[in-house]
């Protein structure tokens, strides 16, 4: 009975939210277009899994950095923790790709969520003693994340077509924004009432959400594929090699931007204010900004407008760091966070859609999709790792204040690099 509840209720709620979103979306579409863009039933289960994953991650992952800060009191050590997450995420992708080709992508999805559940069991069991194991925790979280996202990206490629990809990404973005709005506010309220014991409650709830996500995977259909696993073919396809290399270069610049932004702004909000509730409000405002941005993307984004969206996003994201170059305080961090949340979807959604479009043009796209995804994500995680290494290196060489400003400057310039390669890739694809 309990298992049936866990399998049905979260998917039911996610399905209701998605239906509300799609109904509003289709009111502005004619009947033919709406019918063409209907999503298959399996996409609802996949959206449910990702919504649970987003909720669990938003509830705990960001606050885990604060939890570590309370004991370590070091930006450098927290950066090392996140470095190991991204490094072992790339390793997790590679191992998961091999397992997915030899068996089924659902197995790697379940293994990934199970590893993340184990990660939270360790934190709950060890309590404050887990802080001394922050490198091991980063490795474990990275491998679990790599397993999960490998399977998820493969499933997205399978359940969507070019005609439905924008619709799916919009629904996914909507549900992701809702989850990341509600979870941090709840977490902040718990932590403001129960400062240290609240972390145990949060990590326990995250564990339950991950467990529910594992149970829902049995609603998806297993599907085998060719057992051969050739990463060289994924890196250097026989056709459209230059097109793929441009896409990978853009992926690197996207990863470089994400590396430090995954943890640094939110951590600095807490360091400046010393208040979990204020940090929760920061996440609430940024999630609300993302929700608005996803609505704009879904209402106005077309293939012809991709360049316009990415150009606008790249320049606005570059401008958003200017205040942080003068002073890092509560106001500048909130302004940066809100601007970042408003314009990041305008960059990420066209990039995601273009990536799958490019993959669809590569040889043996159906049989080599796992290899293409592993290579792309390895490049993204390489960018993330180098971004964090740049932060650590600047911390060693310069004062903390100056190193932060230079880090944000590098992060601000990376979307312009992404813009350059996005336009070149898009032009080559449309020729």
CSV table of C-alpha atoms in Angstrom, one decimal, residues 20-428:
chain,number,residue,atom,x,y,z
A,20,UNK,CA,-2.3,22.8,-16.2
A,21,UNK,CA,0.8,24.1,-17.9
A,22,UNK,CA,0.1,22.3,-21.2
A,23,UNK,CA,-3.6,23.4,-21.3
A,24,UNK,CA,-2.6,27.0,-20.9
A,25,UNK,CA,0.0,26.6,-23.6
A,26,UNK,CA,-2.3,25.0,-26.1
A,27,UNK,CA,-5.0,27.7,-25.8
A,28,UNK,CA,-2.7,29.9,-27.8
A,29,UNK,CA,-2.2,27.1,-30.4
A,30,UNK,CA,-4.4,25.8,-33.2
A,31,UNK,CA,-5.7,22.3,-33.1
A,32,UNK,CA,-3.2,20.8,-35.5
A,33,UNK,CA,-0.2,22.3,-33.7
A,34,UNK,CA,-1.5,21.2,-30.3
A,35,UNK,CA,-2.1,17.6,-31.5
A,36,UNK,CA,1.4,17.5,-33.1
A,37,UNK,CA,3.1,18.6,-29.9
A,38,UNK,CA,1.3,16.2,-27.5
A,39,UNK,CA,3.8,14.4,-25.3
A,40,UNK,CA,3.8,10.6,-24.9
A,41,UNK,CA,2.6,9.2,-21.6
A,42,UNK,CA,6.1,8.1,-20.6
A,43,UNK,CA,7.1,11.7,-20.5
A,44,UNK,CA,4.8,12.3,-17.5
A,45,UNK,CA,6.6,9.6,-15.5
A,46,UNK,CA,10.0,11.1,-16.6
A,47,UNK,CA,8.9,14.5,-15.6
A,48,UNK,CA,7.7,13.2,-12.2
A,49,UNK,CA,11.1,11.6,-11.6
A,50,UNK,CA,12.9,14.8,-12.5
A,51,UNK,CA,10.6,16.9,-10.3
A,52,UNK,CA,11.3,14.7,-7.3
A,53,UNK,CA,15.0,14.9,-8.1
A,54,UNK,CA,14.8,18.7,-8.4
A,55,UNK,CA,12.9,19.0,-5.1
A,56,UNK,CA,15.3,16.7,-3.2
A,57,UNK,CA,18.3,18.5,-4.6
A,58,UNK,CA,16.9,22.0,-4.0
A,59,UNK,CA,15.8,21.0,-0.5
A,60,UNK,CA,19.2,19.7,0.6
A,61,UNK,CA,22.1,20.2,-1.9
A,62,UNK,CA,22.4,24.0,-1.6
A,63,UNK,CA,22.0,23.9,2.2
A,64,UNK,CA,24.6,21.1,2.3
A,65,UNK,CA,27.2,23.8,1.4
A,66,UNK,CA,26.0,25.9,4.3
A,67,UNK,CA,26.1,22.9,6.6
A,68,UNK,CA,29.8,22.3,5.6
A,69,UNK,CA,30.6,26.0,6.0
A,70,UNK,CA,29.4,26.0,9.6
A,71,UNK,CA,32.2,23.5,10.4
A,72,UNK,CA,34.9,24.2,7.7
A,73,UNK,CA,34.6,28.0,7.5
A,74,UNK,CA,36.5,27.9,4.2
A,75,UNK,CA,35.4,28.8,0.7
A,76,UNK,CA,38.4,26.9,-0.6
A,77,UNK,CA,37.4,23.6,1.1
A,78,UNK,CA,33.8,23.9,-0.1
A,79,UNK,CA,35.1,24.6,-3.6
A,80,UNK,CA,37.2,21.4,-3.3
A,81,UNK,CA,34.0,19.5,-2.3
A,82,UNK,CA,32.2,20.8,-5.3
A,83,UNK,CA,35.2,20.0,-7.5
A,84,UNK,CA,35.0,16.4,-6.6
A,85,UNK,CA,31.3,16.4,-7.3
A,86,UNK,CA,31.9,17.5,-10.9
A,87,UNK,CA,35.0,15.3,-11.4
A,88,UNK,CA,33.3,12.2,-10.3
A,89,UNK,CA,30.1,13.2,-12.1
A,90,UNK,CA,32.1,12.9,-15.3
A,91,UNK,CA,33.5,9.5,-14.1
A,92,UNK,CA,29.9,8.4,-13.2
A,93,UNK,CA,28.7,9.4,-16.7
A,94,UNK,CA,31.4,7.2,-18.3
A,95,UNK,CA,30.7,4.1,-16.1
A,96,UNK,CA,26.9,4.6,-16.4
A,97,UNK,CA,27.2,4.8,-20.2
A,98,UNK,CA,29.0,1.4,-20.3
A,99,UNK,CA,26.3,-0.2,-18.0
A,100,UNK,CA,23.5,1.4,-20.0
A,101,UNK,CA,24.8,0.0,-23.3
A,102,UNK,CA,25.4,-3.5,-21.8
A,103,UNK,CA,22.0,-3.6,-20.0
A,104,UNK,CA,19.4,-0.8,-19.9
A,105,UNK,CA,19.4,2.9,-19.2
A,106,UNK,CA,16.7,2.4,-16.4
A,107,UNK,CA,19.2,0.4,-14.4
A,108,UNK,CA,21.6,3.3,-14.3
A,109,UNK,CA,18.8,5.7,-13.4
A,110,UNK,CA,17.9,3.5,-10.4
A,111,UNK,CA,21.6,3.0,-9.4
A,112,UNK,CA,22.1,6.8,-9.5
A,113,UNK,CA,19.2,7.6,-7.3
A,114,UNK,CA,20.1,4.8,-5.0
A,115,UNK,CA,23.7,6.1,-4.6
A,116,UNK,CA,22.3,9.6,-3.8
A,117,UNK,CA,20.0,8.0,-1.3
A,118,UNK,CA,23.0,6.3,0.3
A,119,UNK,CA,24.8,9.6,0.3
A,120,UNK,CA,22.0,11.1,2.5
A,121,UNK,CA,21.9,8.0,4.7
A,122,UNK,CA,25.6,8.6,5.5
A,123,UNK,CA,25.0,12.3,6.3
A,124,UNK,CA,22.1,11.4,8.6
A,125,UNK,CA,24.0,8.6,10.3
A,126,UNK,CA,27.3,10.4,10.9
A,127,UNK,CA,25.8,13.8,11.6
A,128,UNK,CA,28.5,16.5,12.1
A,129,UNK,CA,31.2,13.8,11.8
A,130,UNK,CA,30.3,13.5,8.1
A,131,UNK,CA,32.0,16.9,7.5
A,132,UNK,CA,35.4,15.4,7.9
A,133,UNK,CA,34.5,13.1,5.0
A,134,UNK,CA,33.6,15.9,2.6
A,135,UNK,CA,35.9,14.7,-0.2
A,136,UNK,CA,34.4,11.2,0.0
A,137,UNK,CA,30.9,12.7,0.1
A,138,UNK,CA,31.7,14.8,-3.0
A,139,UNK,CA,32.9,11.7,-4.8
A,140,UNK,CA,29.8,9.7,-3.9
A,141,UNK,CA,27.4,12.5,-4.8
A,142,UNK,CA,29.2,13.0,-8.1
A,143,UNK,CA,28.9,9.4,-9.2
A,144,UNK,CA,25.3,9.3,-8.2
A,145,UNK,CA,24.6,12.5,-10.1
A,146,UNK,CA,26.4,11.2,-13.2
A,147,UNK,CA,24.4,7.9,-13.2
A,148,UNK,CA,21.1,9.8,-12.9
A,149,UNK,CA,21.7,12.5,-15.5
A,150,UNK,CA,23.1,10.0,-18.1
A,151,UNK,CA,19.9,8.0,-17.9
A,152,UNK,CA,17.7,11.1,-17.8
A,153,UNK,CA,19.3,12.7,-20.9
A,154,UNK,CA,19.1,9.4,-22.9
A,155,UNK,CA,15.4,9.1,-21.9
A,156,UNK,CA,14.7,12.7,-23.0
A,157,UNK,CA,16.3,12.0,-26.3
A,158,UNK,CA,14.0,8.9,-26.7
A,159,UNK,CA,10.7,10.4,-25.6
A,160,UNK,CA,11.0,13.7,-27.5
A,161,UNK,CA,11.2,14.6,-31.1
A,162,UNK,CA,12.2,17.9,-32.7
A,163,UNK,CA,8.4,18.9,-32.7
A,164,UNK,CA,7.9,18.1,-29.0
A,165,UNK,CA,11.3,19.0,-27.6
A,166,UNK,CA,10.4,22.6,-26.9
A,167,UNK,CA,7.2,21.5,-25.3
A,168,UNK,CA,8.9,19.0,-23.0
A,169,UNK,CA,11.7,21.3,-22.0
A,170,UNK,CA,9.1,24.0,-21.2
A,171,UNK,CA,7.1,21.6,-19.0
A,172,UNK,CA,10.2,20.4,-17.4
A,173,UNK,CA,11.4,23.9,-16.7
A,174,UNK,CA,8.1,24.9,-15.2
A,175,UNK,CA,8.0,21.9,-12.8
A,176,UNK,CA,11.7,22.4,-12.0
A,177,UNK,CA,11.1,26.0,-11.1
A,178,UNK,CA,8.0,25.1,-8.9
A,179,UNK,CA,10.1,22.5,-7.0
A,180,UNK,CA,13.0,24.8,-6.5
A,181,UNK,CA,10.7,27.6,-5.3
A,182,UNK,CA,8.9,25.5,-2.7
A,183,UNK,CA,11.7,23.4,-1.3
A,184,UNK,CA,14.2,26.1,-0.2
A,185,UNK,CA,11.5,28.1,1.5
A,186,UNK,CA,10.4,25.0,3.4
A,187,UNK,CA,14.0,24.2,4.3
A,188,UNK,CA,14.7,27.8,5.4
A,189,UNK,CA,11.7,27.8,7.7
A,190,UNK,CA,12.8,24.4,9.3
A,191,UNK,CA,16.3,25.7,9.8
A,192,UNK,CA,15.2,29.0,11.3
A,193,UNK,CA,13.2,27.0,13.9
A,194,UNK,CA,15.6,24.1,14.4
A,195,UNK,CA,19.1,25.4,13.5
A,196,UNK,CA,21.1,22.1,13.6
A,197,UNK,CA,18.5,19.4,14.1
A,198,UNK,CA,16.7,20.9,11.0
A,199,UNK,CA,19.5,19.7,8.7
A,200,UNK,CA,18.7,16.1,9.7
A,201,UNK,CA,15.0,16.6,8.9
A,202,UNK,CA,15.9,18.1,5.5
A,203,UNK,CA,18.3,15.3,4.6
A,204,UNK,CA,15.7,12.7,5.7
A,205,UNK,CA,13.0,14.2,3.5
A,206,UNK,CA,15.5,14.3,0.6
A,207,UNK,CA,16.2,10.6,1.1
A,208,UNK,CA,12.5,9.9,1.0
A,209,UNK,CA,12.1,11.9,-2.3
A,210,UNK,CA,15.0,10.0,-3.9
A,211,UNK,CA,13.5,6.7,-2.8
A,212,UNK,CA,10.1,7.7,-4.3
A,213,UNK,CA,11.9,8.5,-7.6
A,214,UNK,CA,13.5,5.1,-7.7
A,215,UNK,CA,10.0,3.4,-7.3
A,216,UNK,CA,8.5,5.5,-10.1
A,217,UNK,CA,11.2,4.2,-12.5
A,218,UNK,CA,9.3,0.9,-12.7
A,219,UNK,CA,6.6,2.8,-14.6
A,220,UNK,CA,9.0,3.4,-17.5
A,221,UNK,CA,9.5,0.7,-20.2
A,222,UNK,CA,12.9,-1.1,-20.3
A,223,UNK,CA,14.7,-0.9,-23.6
A,224,UNK,CA,17.9,-2.6,-24.7
A,225,UNK,CA,20.3,-1.3,-27.3
A,226,UNK,CA,23.5,-2.3,-29.1
A,227,UNK,CA,26.0,-3.5,-26.5
A,228,UNK,CA,29.1,-1.9,-28.2
A,229,UNK,CA,30.4,1.1,-26.3
A,230,UNK,CA,32.8,3.3,-28.3
A,231,UNK,CA,33.6,6.7,-26.8
A,232,UNK,CA,36.0,7.6,-29.6
A,233,UNK,CA,33.0,7.4,-32.0
A,234,UNK,CA,31.2,9.7,-29.6
A,235,UNK,CA,34.0,12.2,-29.6
A,236,UNK,CA,34.9,12.1,-33.3
A,237,UNK,CA,32.0,10.9,-35.4
A,238,UNK,CA,32.6,10.1,-39.0
A,239,UNK,CA,30.3,12.8,-40.3
A,240,UNK,CA,29.6,16.3,-39.1
A,241,UNK,CA,32.8,16.3,-37.0
A,242,UNK,CA,33.3,20.1,-37.1
A,243,UNK,CA,29.7,20.7,-36.2
A,244,UNK,CA,30.0,18.4,-33.1
A,245,UNK,CA,33.3,20.0,-32.1
A,246,UNK,CA,31.7,23.5,-32.1
A,247,UNK,CA,28.9,22.1,-30.0
A,248,UNK,CA,31.4,20.7,-27.5
A,249,UNK,CA,33.3,23.9,-27.3
A,250,UNK,CA,30.1,25.7,-26.4
A,251,UNK,CA,29.4,23.0,-23.8
A,252,UNK,CA,32.8,23.6,-22.2
A,253,UNK,CA,32.0,27.4,-21.9
A,254,UNK,CA,28.6,26.6,-20.4
A,255,UNK,CA,30.2,24.3,-17.9
A,256,UNK,CA,32.9,26.8,-17.0
A,257,UNK,CA,30.1,29.3,-16.1
A,258,UNK,CA,28.2,26.7,-14.1
A,259,UNK,CA,31.1,25.5,-12.0
A,260,UNK,CA,31.4,28.3,-9.5
A,261,UNK,CA,27.8,29.5,-9.9
A,262,UNK,CA,26.5,26.1,-8.7
A,263,UNK,CA,27.5,27.0,-5.1
A,264,UNK,CA,29.3,30.3,-4.7
A,265,UNK,CA,26.6,33.0,-4.9
A,266,UNK,CA,24.2,31.2,-2.5
A,267,UNK,CA,27.0,30.4,-0.1
A,268,UNK,CA,28.1,34.1,-0.1
A,269,UNK,CA,24.6,35.2,0.7
A,270,UNK,CA,24.7,33.1,3.8
A,271,UNK,CA,28.3,34.2,4.7
A,272,UNK,CA,27.3,37.9,4.4
A,273,UNK,CA,23.9,37.6,6.2
A,274,UNK,CA,24.6,34.6,8.5
A,275,UNK,CA,20.9,33.7,8.2
A,276,UNK,CA,19.4,30.6,6.6
A,277,UNK,CA,16.0,32.2,6.1
A,278,UNK,CA,17.6,35.0,4.1
A,279,UNK,CA,19.4,32.4,2.0
A,280,UNK,CA,16.1,30.7,1.5
A,281,UNK,CA,14.5,33.9,0.3
A,282,UNK,CA,17.4,34.3,-2.2
A,283,UNK,CA,16.5,30.9,-3.6
A,284,UNK,CA,12.8,31.8,-3.6
A,285,UNK,CA,13.4,35.0,-5.6
A,286,UNK,CA,15.8,33.3,-8.1
A,287,UNK,CA,13.4,30.4,-8.6
A,288,UNK,CA,10.5,32.9,-9.2
A,289,UNK,CA,12.7,34.6,-11.8
A,290,UNK,CA,13.3,31.3,-13.5
A,291,UNK,CA,9.6,30.6,-13.5
A,292,UNK,CA,9.0,33.9,-15.3
A,293,UNK,CA,11.8,33.2,-17.7
A,294,UNK,CA,10.6,29.7,-18.6
A,295,UNK,CA,7.1,31.2,-19.3
A,296,UNK,CA,8.7,33.8,-21.7
A,297,UNK,CA,10.8,31.1,-23.4
A,298,UNK,CA,7.8,28.8,-24.0
A,299,UNK,CA,5.6,31.6,-25.2
A,300,UNK,CA,8.0,33.3,-27.6
A,301,UNK,CA,10.9,31.0,-28.4
A,302,UNK,CA,11.0,29.5,-31.9
A,303,UNK,CA,13.8,28.0,-33.9
A,304,UNK,CA,14.2,31.3,-35.8
A,305,UNK,CA,14.5,33.3,-32.5
A,306,UNK,CA,17.1,31.1,-30.9
A,307,UNK,CA,20.0,33.4,-31.8
A,308,UNK,CA,18.1,36.5,-30.5
A,309,UNK,CA,17.4,34.8,-27.2
A,310,UNK,CA,20.9,33.6,-26.7
A,311,UNK,CA,22.4,36.9,-27.7
A,312,UNK,CA,20.2,38.8,-25.2
A,313,UNK,CA,21.0,36.3,-22.5
A,314,UNK,CA,24.7,36.3,-23.1
A,315,UNK,CA,25.0,40.1,-22.8
A,316,UNK,CA,22.7,40.5,-19.9
A,317,UNK,CA,24.4,37.7,-18.0
A,318,UNK,CA,27.7,39.5,-18.6
A,319,UNK,CA,26.3,42.8,-17.4
A,320,UNK,CA,24.8,41.1,-14.3
A,321,UNK,CA,28.3,40.6,-12.7
A,322,UNK,CA,29.2,44.3,-12.8
A,323,UNK,CA,27.8,45.1,-9.3
A,324,UNK,CA,29.8,42.2,-7.9
A,325,UNK,CA,33.0,43.7,-9.3
A,326,UNK,CA,32.6,46.7,-7.0
A,327,UNK,CA,31.3,45.1,-3.8
A,328,UNK,CA,30.0,41.8,-2.8
A,329,UNK,CA,27.1,42.4,-0.4
A,330,UNK,CA,23.5,41.3,0.2
A,331,UNK,CA,22.1,43.8,-2.4
A,332,UNK,CA,24.6,43.0,-5.2
A,333,UNK,CA,24.2,39.3,-4.6
A,334,UNK,CA,20.4,39.5,-4.8
A,335,UNK,CA,20.5,41.6,-7.9
A,336,UNK,CA,23.0,39.2,-9.5
A,337,UNK,CA,21.0,36.2,-8.5
A,338,UNK,CA,17.7,37.5,-9.9
A,339,UNK,CA,19.3,38.7,-13.1
A,340,UNK,CA,21.0,35.4,-13.5
A,341,UNK,CA,17.7,33.5,-12.9
A,342,UNK,CA,15.8,35.7,-15.5
A,343,UNK,CA,18.3,35.2,-18.3
A,344,UNK,CA,19.9,31.8,-17.8
A,345,UNK,CA,16.9,29.9,-19.2
A,346,UNK,CA,17.1,32.1,-22.3
A,347,UNK,CA,20.6,30.7,-22.8
A,348,UNK,CA,20.2,27.1,-21.5
A,349,UNK,CA,16.9,26.1,-23.3
A,350,UNK,CA,18.1,27.0,-26.8
A,351,UNK,CA,21.4,25.4,-26.0
A,352,UNK,CA,19.7,22.2,-24.9
A,353,UNK,CA,17.4,22.0,-27.9
A,354,UNK,CA,20.3,22.7,-30.3
A,355,UNK,CA,22.4,20.0,-28.6
A,356,UNK,CA,19.7,17.4,-29.3
A,357,UNK,CA,19.2,18.7,-32.8
A,358,UNK,CA,22.9,18.3,-33.5
A,359,UNK,CA,23.0,14.8,-32.0
A,360,UNK,CA,20.1,13.9,-34.3
A,361,UNK,CA,22.3,14.8,-37.3
A,362,UNK,CA,25.3,12.7,-36.2
A,363,UNK,CA,25.8,9.2,-37.6
A,364,UNK,CA,24.1,6.3,-35.8
A,365,UNK,CA,22.3,8.9,-33.5
A,366,UNK,CA,19.9,6.3,-32.2
A,367,UNK,CA,22.6,3.7,-31.4
A,368,UNK,CA,25.3,6.1,-30.3
A,369,UNK,CA,23.2,8.5,-28.3
A,370,UNK,CA,24.8,7.2,-25.0
A,371,UNK,CA,28.3,7.9,-26.3
A,372,UNK,CA,27.4,11.4,-27.5
A,373,UNK,CA,25.8,12.3,-24.2
A,374,UNK,CA,28.8,10.9,-22.2
A,375,UNK,CA,31.2,13.0,-24.3
A,376,UNK,CA,29.1,16.1,-24.0
A,377,UNK,CA,28.7,15.9,-20.3
A,378,UNK,CA,32.4,15.0,-19.8
A,379,UNK,CA,33.2,18.3,-21.6
A,380,UNK,CA,30.7,20.2,-19.5
A,381,UNK,CA,32.1,18.8,-16.3
A,382,UNK,CA,35.7,19.6,-17.4
A,383,UNK,CA,34.6,23.2,-17.8
A,384,UNK,CA,33.0,23.1,-14.3
A,385,UNK,CA,36.2,21.6,-12.7
A,386,UNK,CA,38.4,24.2,-14.4
A,387,UNK,CA,36.1,27.0,-13.2
A,388,UNK,CA,36.5,25.8,-9.6
A,389,UNK,CA,40.3,25.3,-10.0
A,390,UNK,CA,40.5,28.9,-11.2
A,391,UNK,CA,38.7,30.0,-8.1
A,392,UNK,CA,41.0,28.0,-5.8
A,393,UNK,CA,44.1,29.2,-7.7
A,394,UNK,CA,43.0,32.8,-7.4
A,395,UNK,CA,42.3,32.3,-3.7
A,396,UNK,CA,45.9,31.1,-3.2
A,397,UNK,CA,47.5,34.0,-5.2
A,398,UNK,CA,45.3,36.9,-4.2
A,399,UNK,CA,43.2,38.3,-1.4
A,400,UNK,CA,39.8,36.7,-0.9
A,401,UNK,CA,37.9,39.8,-2.0
A,402,UNK,CA,39.9,40.3,-5.2
A,403,UNK,CA,39.9,36.6,-6.1
A,404,UNK,CA,36.0,36.6,-5.8
A,405,UNK,CA,35.8,39.6,-8.1
A,406,UNK,CA,38.1,38.1,-10.8
A,407,UNK,CA,36.2,34.8,-10.6
A,408,UNK,CA,32.9,36.6,-11.2
A,409,UNK,CA,34.5,38.5,-14.1
A,410,UNK,CA,35.6,35.2,-15.7
A,411,UNK,CA,32.1,33.7,-15.2
A,412,UNK,CA,30.5,36.8,-16.7
A,413,UNK,CA,32.6,36.6,-19.9
A,414,UNK,CA,31.9,32.8,-20.5
A,415,UNK,CA,28.4,33.4,-21.9
A,416,UNK,CA,29.9,35.5,-24.6
A,417,UNK,CA,32.1,32.6,-25.6
A,418,UNK,CA,29.1,30.4,-25.6
A,419,UNK,CA,27.2,32.9,-27.8
A,420,UNK,CA,30.0,32.9,-30.4
A,421,UNK,CA,30.0,29.1,-30.8
A,422,UNK,CA,26.2,28.9,-30.5
A,423,UNK,CA,25.8,31.1,-33.6
A,424,UNK,CA,28.4,29.2,-35.5
A,425,UNK,CA,26.9,25.8,-34.6
A,426,UNK,CA,23.4,27.0,-35.5
A,427,UNK,CA,24.5,28.5,-38.8
A,428,UNK,CA,26.3,25.3,-39.8
